[in-house]
């Protein structure tokens, strides 16, 4: 356990700057709403924190004067006090109205932008990053925008703008009040900055631990059946508790550092600032305005020191927002390796012929799999790709889809280099059925229609019938409207395979890529699906990967791959007559699967190779030259 995290999620400075830039760009985009949202609450704070206390100070000064205070002399100040508070509240309400829209529109755009960024990544990126962690990061990227903007509005702009106003008022009373305030603020910031930088490192470690917790939870939930099958509930629970405990330890360490180190420094500095303000007001107060000046100095210094005391809290909120957002922007610092060309060619292939020309390719960190590979697939030809595991069959199909880019050479469709096409244009030519059929947690109808979103119900049902999906769909609780569960967990392996085939049939693309398309089917379904596939392949260019040779023996040509090299190619009978690599594979599989002994598990001798039991358009399966894979009856519903 404990190996679900593929990389440290702690973001660097560049990622934090990128997150700040992205958020700033969003505020700029929404500037018509952002400007009043940022400023109006600050102006309201001026009225509440500085203008209203100033009126009270004037009132106190008049009361302390020789003439005393009468109702007539006090009434203007009282009315001014009330109007000031009402106007401040009105400004706050308008500012809050604008801020709500900035938050909502910004989060909406960032949620969509984050998903667009993930969709632009290549396949290798998702192999290296854990799905649960990616989900947390992309959602936090949008959600944390609200925290960031609210902190900037209420805590920074809402405090600094009134502070400038307060400094101007203090300057009017006594310049030394402003000097003393600025000196104390500068000293406090200078003393606290090193501590806050240290705390940032603790926060980074805390966020990394939280990401590990979420990643492990997602990994466990996605593999719950495996956990139960191996009775590993206690082991997973123990792993979860250990990760949560580590997260708690790091969280407390960062909180305690803020409380015991940062706040312990700032608190006495704020007290000292208040005392200094009173001393300056008393020492430099002129005749006739001592009371008024003392009230103003006390009130304004208290407001200023409140900002000083909240400095750590403000920084905490900002660093928390930006650190979590930076965990996503850190991913953006790794650009995708598979990109659309700057000036793509229009999709206009001469035909659907496929050609691999001197292709060289290596998986990341591995030795080259293909070195100067040549393979020509004429338009309309059905090619079977066979050979031992690891020979490069599936990789060849993924390179054609541009899931990865080749290191050298060219891959052409109809004499068009696929690297010169938009990826969406290239893949519009191809219907693909992978080894592990992908199922969305959506309805059965939606899973089939994914291949062609605009398809009618008639088209969907026709494709489902061709792939023999209707045979089990009618028995599901809601028919084609039944939710199939996460990764299609409510369907058996054979049912998922048939849904994937229906999706490929509905795609109706001129090129077919089938990777073990008939595996995990019961005997009867396999015969029917093979018959449907032969009809589907008619007139199309097809690359069919198969480990079980009997399923592709009737293809126009078979290509035998071994360790990235084409060692043989030709028709089934030709390759048997050549008595080479393919013939040996055929002999091994006559009674079972590649790697088994030439004698079947039951002890029966294998039929003679080349007995004529070869599947084809009119004969979708041999009658005794292969073993079939029984459908694992794991469906939630009857099949």
XYZ file of C-alpha atoms in Angstrom:
639
model
C 0.000 0.000 0.000
C 1.003 3.587 0.057
C 2.133 3.758 -3.567
C -0.795 5.547 -5.136
C 0.971 8.896 -5.356
C 3.093 9.254 -8.425
C 4.607 12.643 -7.810
C 4.967 15.177 -5.048
C 2.063 17.625 -5.243
C 3.913 20.474 -3.504
C 3.877 23.395 -5.952
C 6.924 25.535 -6.608
C 7.110 29.300 -6.756
C 6.505 29.307 -10.504
C 3.225 27.434 -10.055
C 2.065 29.892 -7.371
C 2.896 32.840 -9.637
C 1.016 31.158 -12.478
C -2.035 30.654 -10.240
C -1.898 34.311 -9.210
C -1.625 35.321 -12.867
C -4.600 33.154 -13.830
C -6.738 34.646 -11.061
C -5.617 38.157 -11.965
C -6.512 37.524 -15.597
C -9.967 36.432 -14.482
C -10.452 39.659 -12.514
C -9.335 41.640 -15.551
C -11.815 39.776 -17.740
C -14.615 40.661 -15.299
C -13.307 44.180 -14.613
C -16.685 45.915 -15.042
C -17.969 43.946 -12.095
C -14.643 43.471 -10.303
C -13.841 47.182 -9.951
C -16.984 48.117 -7.992
C -16.789 44.795 -6.142
C -13.297 45.633 -4.896
C -13.743 49.343 -4.195
C -17.276 49.862 -2.896
C -16.855 47.802 0.294
C -13.587 49.666 0.932
C -15.367 53.019 0.575
C -18.081 51.718 2.881
C -15.384 50.806 5.417
C -14.075 54.382 5.259
C -17.480 55.591 6.355
C -17.860 53.009 9.117
C -14.312 52.924 10.493
C -13.059 56.469 9.920
C -15.737 59.038 9.009
C -18.212 57.951 11.703
C -15.544 57.908 14.465
C -14.313 61.291 13.218
C -17.791 62.735 13.732
C -17.898 61.245 17.241
C -14.474 62.779 17.961
C -15.728 66.163 16.800
C -18.730 65.743 19.053
C -16.500 64.824 22.007
C -14.232 67.769 21.330
C -17.186 70.165 21.319
C -18.527 68.632 24.522
C -15.149 69.206 26.183
C -15.020 72.828 25.036
C -15.952 75.869 27.020
C -19.413 76.189 25.460
C -20.402 72.602 26.252
C -22.747 70.525 24.101
C -26.346 71.395 23.226
C -28.936 69.539 21.171
C -28.720 72.134 18.439
C -24.934 71.972 18.177
C -24.908 68.157 18.364
C -27.694 67.544 15.847
C -25.571 68.043 12.674
C -23.012 65.518 13.924
C -25.692 63.003 14.903
C -27.432 63.331 11.534
C -24.080 63.116 9.739
C -23.271 59.989 11.746
C -26.538 58.311 10.700
C -26.280 59.288 7.043
C -22.670 58.097 6.895
C -23.586 54.654 8.219
C -26.561 54.352 5.856
C -24.460 55.313 2.839
C -21.742 52.901 3.912
C -24.258 50.060 4.176
C -25.675 50.939 0.733
C -22.186 50.854 -0.786
C -21.560 47.513 0.884
C -24.747 46.006 -0.554
C -23.958 47.143 -4.104
C -20.360 45.961 -3.770
C -21.501 42.594 -2.408
C -23.951 42.246 -5.325
C -21.105 42.755 -7.804
C -18.748 40.505 -5.842
C -21.224 37.617 -5.874
C -21.261 37.765 -9.663
C -17.494 38.026 -9.923
C -17.138 34.917 -7.741
C -19.788 32.923 -9.596
C -18.733 33.860 -13.134
C -15.045 33.469 -12.311
C -15.493 30.016 -10.793
C -17.617 28.906 -13.728
C -14.968 30.006 -16.216
C -12.099 28.490 -14.210
C -13.912 25.165 -13.781
C -14.386 25.012 -17.554
C -10.867 26.283 -18.259
C -9.355 23.709 -15.919
C -11.214 20.878 -17.635
C -10.108 22.185 -21.037
C -6.513 22.111 -19.837
C -6.852 18.493 -18.711
C -8.533 17.472 -21.964
C -5.596 18.973 -23.857
C -3.127 16.683 -22.060
C -1.844 13.588 -23.829
C -2.389 9.997 -22.729
C 0.971 9.713 -20.946
C -0.023 12.508 -18.572
C -2.940 10.489 -17.193
C -0.706 7.448 -16.784
C 1.557 9.493 -14.514
C -1.098 11.316 -12.458
C -3.637 9.824 -10.115
C -7.263 10.439 -11.076
C -8.427 11.273 -7.541
C -5.676 13.836 -7.100
C -6.419 15.400 -10.509
C -10.097 15.699 -9.594
C -9.283 17.488 -6.338
C -6.818 19.812 -8.030
C -9.011 20.899 -10.942
C -12.025 21.529 -8.694
C -9.945 23.408 -6.120
C -8.523 25.574 -8.909
C -12.000 26.968 -9.558
C -13.333 26.923 -6.006
C -10.371 28.729 -4.460
C -10.960 31.730 -6.731
C -13.846 32.703 -4.435
C -11.609 32.594 -1.353
C -8.893 34.573 -3.130
C -11.209 37.347 -4.373
C -13.049 37.610 -1.066
C -9.765 37.941 0.825
C -8.492 40.592 -1.570
C -11.802 42.499 -1.366
C -12.536 42.379 2.346
C -9.137 41.986 3.975
C -6.691 43.781 1.663
C -8.433 46.460 -0.424
C -11.124 46.792 2.251
C -8.431 47.610 4.838
C -5.675 49.396 2.920
C -7.880 51.972 1.147
C -9.480 53.096 4.461
C -6.009 53.087 6.039
C -4.799 55.612 3.441
C -7.825 57.793 4.232
C -7.082 57.490 7.954
C -3.450 58.474 7.416
C -4.569 61.606 5.560
C -6.834 62.560 8.481
C -4.064 61.937 11.017
C -1.712 64.033 8.914
C -4.172 66.893 9.258
C -4.097 66.582 13.049
C -0.433 65.812 13.636
C 2.216 64.538 11.134
C 4.005 62.627 13.893
C 0.932 60.381 14.260
C 1.419 59.232 10.660
C 5.172 58.805 11.100
C 4.723 56.676 14.217
C 2.097 54.498 12.546
C 4.179 53.891 9.408
C 7.299 53.071 11.450
C 5.438 50.451 13.508
C 3.823 48.879 10.424
C 7.178 48.608 8.626
C 8.873 47.097 11.698
C 6.092 44.553 12.130
C 6.143 43.469 8.486
C 9.960 43.208 8.488
C 9.951 41.048 11.613
C 7.081 38.815 10.509
C 8.130 38.153 6.892
C 10.826 35.507 7.630
C 8.435 33.655 9.918
C 5.693 33.714 7.308
C 8.051 32.345 4.653
C 8.905 29.476 6.975
C 5.226 28.885 7.540
C 4.654 28.713 3.753
C 6.875 25.638 3.597
C 4.825 24.041 6.361
C 1.622 24.817 4.459
C 3.057 23.210 1.312
C 3.774 20.018 3.254
C 0.286 20.117 4.768
C -1.386 20.453 1.336
C 0.739 17.605 -0.023
C -0.481 15.365 2.806
C -4.105 16.320 2.128
C -3.650 15.454 -1.552
C -2.321 12.026 -0.561
C -5.383 11.404 1.602
C -7.786 12.285 -1.221
C -5.784 10.216 -3.694
C -5.888 7.130 -1.491
C -9.631 7.502 -0.851
C -10.337 7.725 -4.598
C -8.053 4.757 -5.313
C -9.804 2.628 -2.684
C -13.298 3.538 -3.861
C -12.470 2.783 -7.494
C -11.093 -0.642 -6.536
C -13.552 -1.598 -3.822
C -14.371 -4.983 -5.356
C -10.695 -5.934 -5.383
C -10.357 -4.828 -1.761
C -13.279 -7.026 -0.756
C -12.103 -9.948 -2.878
C -8.769 -9.979 -1.049
C -10.341 -9.199 2.353
C -8.137 -6.104 2.529
C -10.614 -3.776 4.257
C -8.578 -3.566 7.453
C -5.358 -3.000 5.546
C -6.901 -0.162 3.521
C -8.489 1.331 6.641
C -5.130 1.236 8.399
C -3.463 2.920 5.425
C -6.172 5.583 5.406
C -5.810 6.227 9.147
C -2.047 6.582 8.822
C -2.426 9.122 6.013
C -5.085 11.063 7.917
C -2.853 11.060 11.010
C 0.041 12.440 8.981
C -2.242 15.110 7.528
C -3.401 16.030 11.047
C 0.184 16.233 12.299
C 1.281 18.549 9.490
C -1.882 20.643 9.758
C -1.396 21.210 13.488
C 2.262 22.015 12.929
C 1.396 24.777 10.447
C -1.420 26.115 12.676
C 0.740 26.079 15.796
C 3.537 27.861 13.996
C 1.132 30.633 13.039
C -0.268 30.880 16.553
C 2.880 30.456 18.636
C 5.447 32.136 16.413
C 3.798 34.602 14.014
C 0.909 35.839 16.174
C 3.128 35.905 19.257
C 5.296 38.447 17.468
C 2.494 40.537 15.962
C 0.316 40.790 19.092
C 2.827 42.765 21.222
C 3.701 44.931 18.219
C 0.032 45.886 17.825
C -0.227 46.727 21.542
C 2.947 48.821 21.332
C 1.563 50.667 18.318
C -1.645 51.605 20.153
C 0.325 52.867 23.167
C 2.618 54.870 20.888
C -0.360 56.491 19.180
C -1.838 57.649 22.461
C 1.504 59.026 23.653
C 2.019 60.965 20.403
C -1.531 62.361 20.546
C -1.065 63.516 24.147
C 2.427 64.876 23.612
C 1.746 66.797 20.408
C -1.918 67.657 20.866
C -2.503 71.397 20.433
C -4.661 73.584 22.671
C -8.400 73.192 22.219
C -8.273 69.909 20.309
C -6.722 67.529 22.838
C -9.851 65.428 23.424
C -10.734 65.288 19.740
C -7.189 64.375 18.742
C -6.900 61.681 21.401
C -10.190 60.051 20.295
C -9.160 60.164 16.625
C -5.674 58.834 17.352
C -7.003 56.011 19.535
C -9.673 54.978 17.022
C -7.499 55.205 13.918
C -4.532 53.466 15.533
C -6.839 50.701 16.768
C -8.101 50.176 13.217
C -4.529 50.165 11.890
C -3.261 47.710 14.493
C -6.231 45.467 13.775
C -4.919 45.216 10.225
C -1.459 44.423 11.598
C -2.895 41.718 13.832
C -4.872 40.273 10.921
C -1.814 40.337 8.666
C -1.027 36.718 9.469
C -4.654 35.677 8.967
C -4.795 37.518 5.647
C -1.582 35.890 4.495
C -2.867 32.518 5.663
C -5.989 32.835 3.566
C -4.062 33.966 0.525
C -1.409 31.295 0.812
C -4.022 28.589 1.342
C -5.978 29.711 -1.737
C -2.949 30.138 -3.967
C -1.174 26.991 -2.754
C -4.180 24.828 -3.536
C -4.716 26.547 -6.881
C -1.005 26.142 -7.642
C -1.314 22.389 -7.251
C -3.286 22.537 -10.470
C -1.238 25.201 -12.271
C 1.836 23.102 -11.496
C 0.421 20.622 -14.000
C 0.223 23.372 -16.612
C 3.976 23.859 -16.394
C 4.334 20.480 -18.093
C 3.043 21.119 -21.633
C 1.437 18.196 -23.487
C 3.761 16.347 -25.816
C 1.094 15.591 -28.419
C 0.030 18.894 -29.950
C -1.934 20.034 -32.945
C 0.251 21.614 -35.640
C 0.447 25.396 -35.726
C -0.910 25.396 -39.283
C -2.845 22.136 -39.661
C -3.688 20.706 -43.033
C -7.361 20.308 -43.938
C -8.561 16.742 -43.707
C -8.543 15.510 -47.302
C -7.064 12.005 -47.505
C -6.853 10.446 -50.936
C -8.166 7.190 -49.462
C -8.029 5.314 -46.155
C -4.792 3.481 -46.814
C -2.371 3.481 -43.864
C 1.410 3.559 -44.140
C 4.058 3.422 -41.439
C 7.334 4.732 -42.893
C 10.608 4.128 -41.011
C 8.835 4.622 -37.696
C 10.975 4.799 -34.573
C 9.309 4.970 -31.162
C 10.234 4.391 -27.536
C 8.078 4.603 -24.425
C 9.294 7.175 -21.896
C 12.446 5.945 -20.196
C 12.544 2.702 -22.187
C 14.567 1.390 -25.106
C 13.084 1.930 -28.588
C 10.276 -0.491 -29.363
C 10.165 0.295 -33.078
C 13.279 1.036 -35.135
C 12.619 1.985 -38.758
C 9.312 0.081 -38.890
C 7.676 -0.238 -42.327
C 4.070 -1.359 -42.773
C 1.699 -0.675 -45.637
C -2.052 -1.210 -45.276
C -3.884 -0.521 -48.559
C -7.326 1.073 -48.364
C -10.075 -1.408 -47.624
C -7.657 -4.093 -46.421
C -8.307 -6.093 -43.294
C -5.077 -6.646 -41.381
C -4.625 -8.891 -38.373
C -1.839 -7.931 -35.974
C -0.608 -11.003 -34.100
C 2.356 -12.061 -32.032
C 3.438 -12.514 -28.472
C 2.584 -9.946 -25.779
C 4.881 -6.942 -25.780
C 5.523 -7.139 -29.518
C 4.021 -3.688 -30.194
C 0.568 -4.550 -31.560
C -1.454 -2.278 -29.256
C 1.229 0.407 -29.394
C 0.876 0.491 -33.166
C -2.846 1.279 -32.879
C -2.203 3.974 -30.267
C 0.407 5.619 -32.479
C -2.109 5.694 -35.313
C -4.535 7.457 -32.968
C -1.728 9.844 -31.926
C -2.106 8.942 -28.277
C 1.665 9.287 -28.404
C 3.925 10.789 -31.039
C 6.617 8.826 -32.814
C 10.264 9.764 -32.392
C 11.118 9.515 -36.077
C 9.540 8.576 -39.382
C 6.020 9.157 -40.673
C 2.536 7.693 -40.297
C 0.268 8.481 -43.215
C -3.420 8.024 -43.938
C -4.241 8.501 -47.605
C -0.791 10.100 -48.103
C -1.503 12.697 -45.371
C 0.967 12.774 -42.497
C -1.168 12.426 -39.360
C 1.132 14.825 -37.483
C -0.009 17.572 -39.870
C -3.693 17.056 -39.009
C -5.750 18.241 -36.068
C -6.144 15.411 -33.606
C -9.934 15.696 -33.773
C -9.834 15.467 -37.587
C -7.567 12.428 -37.468
C -9.681 10.585 -34.934
C -12.878 11.348 -36.836
C -11.617 8.792 -39.379
C -11.267 6.020 -36.802
C -13.537 3.780 -34.749
C -11.600 2.239 -31.883
C -12.319 -0.639 -29.522
C -9.535 -0.920 -26.885
C -8.537 -3.950 -24.871
C -10.424 -2.666 -21.837
C -13.723 -1.120 -22.999
C -14.276 2.239 -21.316
C -17.694 2.752 -19.738
C -19.010 6.040 -18.383
C -21.233 6.218 -15.323
C -24.136 7.065 -17.588
C -27.032 5.270 -19.200
C -26.530 2.409 -21.612
C -27.917 4.626 -24.387
C -25.464 7.428 -23.557
C -22.541 5.028 -23.564
C -23.353 3.865 -27.085
C -24.268 7.334 -28.365
C -20.909 8.660 -27.141
C -19.468 7.678 -30.526
C -21.908 9.977 -32.348
C -23.737 12.411 -30.023
C -26.282 13.421 -32.661
C -27.387 9.868 -33.402
C -31.083 9.070 -33.352
C -32.599 6.372 -31.174
C -33.092 4.277 -34.309
C -29.372 4.495 -35.111
C -28.438 3.631 -31.530
C -30.754 0.623 -31.439
C -29.518 -0.567 -34.831
C -25.898 -0.461 -33.646
C -26.887 -2.174 -30.402
C -28.680 -4.906 -32.315
C -25.672 -5.441 -34.603
C -23.433 -5.879 -31.557
C -26.062 -8.015 -29.781
C -26.498 -5.520 -26.968
C -30.280 -5.730 -27.265
C -30.145 -9.325 -26.088
C -29.297 -8.216 -22.551
C -30.491 -4.587 -22.635
C -34.128 -5.627 -22.584
C -33.526 -7.451 -19.296
C -32.011 -4.429 -17.521
C -34.215 -2.521 -15.034
C -34.658 0.537 -17.277
C -33.598 -0.915 -20.600
C -31.371 1.459 -22.545
C -31.931 4.099 -19.867
C -30.234 1.973 -17.186
C -27.197 3.515 -15.501
C -24.296 1.104 -15.980
C -22.309 2.221 -12.916
C -18.799 3.562 -12.616
C -16.610 1.951 -15.294
C -19.619 -0.185 -16.248
C -19.420 -2.174 -13.030
C -23.046 -3.300 -13.360
C -22.293 -5.068 -16.636
C -20.331 -8.251 -17.162
C -17.083 -8.188 -19.106
C -18.751 -9.592 -22.207
C -21.574 -7.063 -21.997
C -19.126 -4.188 -21.744
C -17.329 -5.541 -24.806
C -20.564 -5.623 -26.787
C -21.386 -2.043 -25.761
C -17.941 -0.969 -26.984
C -18.570 -2.741 -30.280
C -21.947 -1.041 -30.629
C -20.177 2.285 -30.079
C -17.720 1.463 -32.878
C -20.524 0.391 -35.197
C -22.404 3.638 -34.530
C -19.224 5.620 -35.224
C -19.375 4.401 -38.839
C -15.780 5.494 -39.474
C -13.785 4.394 -42.553
C -10.947 2.969 -40.428
C -11.417 0.382 -37.694
C -8.976 -0.324 -34.873
C -10.010 -3.382 -32.913
C -7.869 -4.497 -29.990
C -9.051 -7.921 -28.812
C -12.552 -6.907 -29.890
C -14.111 -10.332 -29.320
C -12.454 -11.260 -26.050
C -14.559 -11.897 -22.937
C -17.527 -13.116 -24.994
C -19.346 -16.374 -24.508
C -19.262 -18.883 -27.345
C -22.636 -18.008 -28.854
C -22.146 -14.239 -28.631
C -18.685 -14.508 -30.115
C -20.030 -16.182 -33.228
C -22.682 -13.495 -33.668
C -20.345 -10.581 -32.927
C -17.690 -11.895 -35.294
C -20.341 -12.086 -38.007
C -21.326 -8.457 -37.264
C -17.689 -7.403 -37.342
C -17.079 -9.001 -40.699
C -20.002 -7.060 -42.106
C -18.745 -3.898 -40.417
C -15.240 -4.350 -41.862
C -16.573 -4.775 -45.382
C -15.191 -1.924 -47.502
C -13.254 -0.427 -44.578
C -9.583 -0.400 -43.639
C -9.192 -2.476 -40.497
C -6.344 -3.173 -38.085
C -7.331 -5.982 -35.727
C -5.134 -6.942 -32.789
C -5.646 -10.488 -31.561
C -3.842 -12.944 -29.347
C -6.191 -15.736 -30.329
C -5.182 -16.377 -33.909
C -8.391 -18.135 -34.937
C -10.283 -14.838 -34.661
C -8.155 -13.164 -37.364
C -7.123 -16.110 -39.524
C -9.614 -15.045 -42.208
C -8.154 -11.533 -42.612
C -6.759 -10.355 -45.940
C -3.288 -10.267 -44.422
C -1.703 -11.169 -41.128
C 1.254 -9.239 -39.725
C 3.378 -10.986 -37.119
C 5.088 -8.544 -34.739
C 7.863 -9.583 -32.390
C 9.690 -7.046 -30.228
C 8.715 -4.190 -32.492
C 9.690 -5.885 -35.751
C 7.556 -7.304 -38.550
C 8.883 -10.838 -38.744
C 6.280 -12.215 -41.128
C 3.252 -11.123 -43.092
C 0.874 -12.795 -45.496
C -2.392 -14.692 -45.659
C -3.139 -17.416 -43.123
C -2.479 -20.351 -45.484
C 0.692 -18.742 -46.832
C 2.110 -18.277 -43.376
C 1.267 -21.829 -42.368
C 2.991 -23.127 -45.489
C 6.082 -21.029 -44.673
C 6.335 -22.913 -41.378
C 7.776 -19.867 -39.615
C 6.871 -17.861 -36.540
C 3.156 -17.723 -37.333
C 2.941 -21.478 -37.911
C 4.505 -22.091 -34.515
C 2.048 -19.725 -32.870
C -0.824 -21.472 -34.634
C 0.358 -24.879 -33.456
C 0.625 -23.641 -29.879
C -2.874 -22.149 -29.973
C -4.645 -25.016 -31.661
C -5.542 -26.403 -28.270
C -5.563 -23.276 -26.178
C -3.717 -20.000 -25.916
C -0.264 -18.737 -26.624
C 2.169 -20.080 -24.092
C 0.227 -23.274 -23.322
C 1.588 -26.683 -24.187
C 0.623 -28.120 -27.551
C -1.705 -30.414 -25.699
C -4.907 -28.937 -24.320
C -5.706 -28.823 -20.647
C -7.930 -31.869 -21.035
C -5.077 -33.936 -22.457
C -6.527 -34.094 -25.960
C -3.980 -33.752 -28.773
C -4.296 -30.575 -30.821
C -5.844 -30.742 -34.268
C -3.424 -30.618 -37.129
C -2.444 -27.077 -38.073
C -3.965 -25.836 -41.241
C -7.019 -28.087 -40.996
C -9.116 -25.563 -42.780
C -11.095 -24.374 -39.768
C -10.481 -20.700 -40.557
C -13.041 -18.000 -39.758
C -14.135 -15.686 -42.484
C -17.081 -13.628 -43.695
C -19.128 -16.722 -44.407
C -17.746 -18.760 -41.523
C -17.297 -16.514 -38.502
C -15.583 -19.137 -36.382
C -13.814 -22.456 -36.652
C -15.486 -25.566 -35.317
C -12.958 -27.222 -33.149
C -9.630 -25.529 -33.729
C -9.841 -23.161 -30.768
C -11.050 -22.748 -27.245
C -13.597 -20.097 -26.428
C -13.685 -17.851 -23.424
C -16.825 -18.174 -21.399
C -18.464 -14.921 -20.441
C -17.836 -14.279 -16.777
C -21.320 -14.044 -15.362
C -20.690 -11.059 -13.168
C -23.566 -8.873 -14.277
C -25.885 -7.434 -11.688
C -28.856 -8.397 -13.857
C -29.722 -11.599 -15.764
C -27.935 -11.900 -19.121
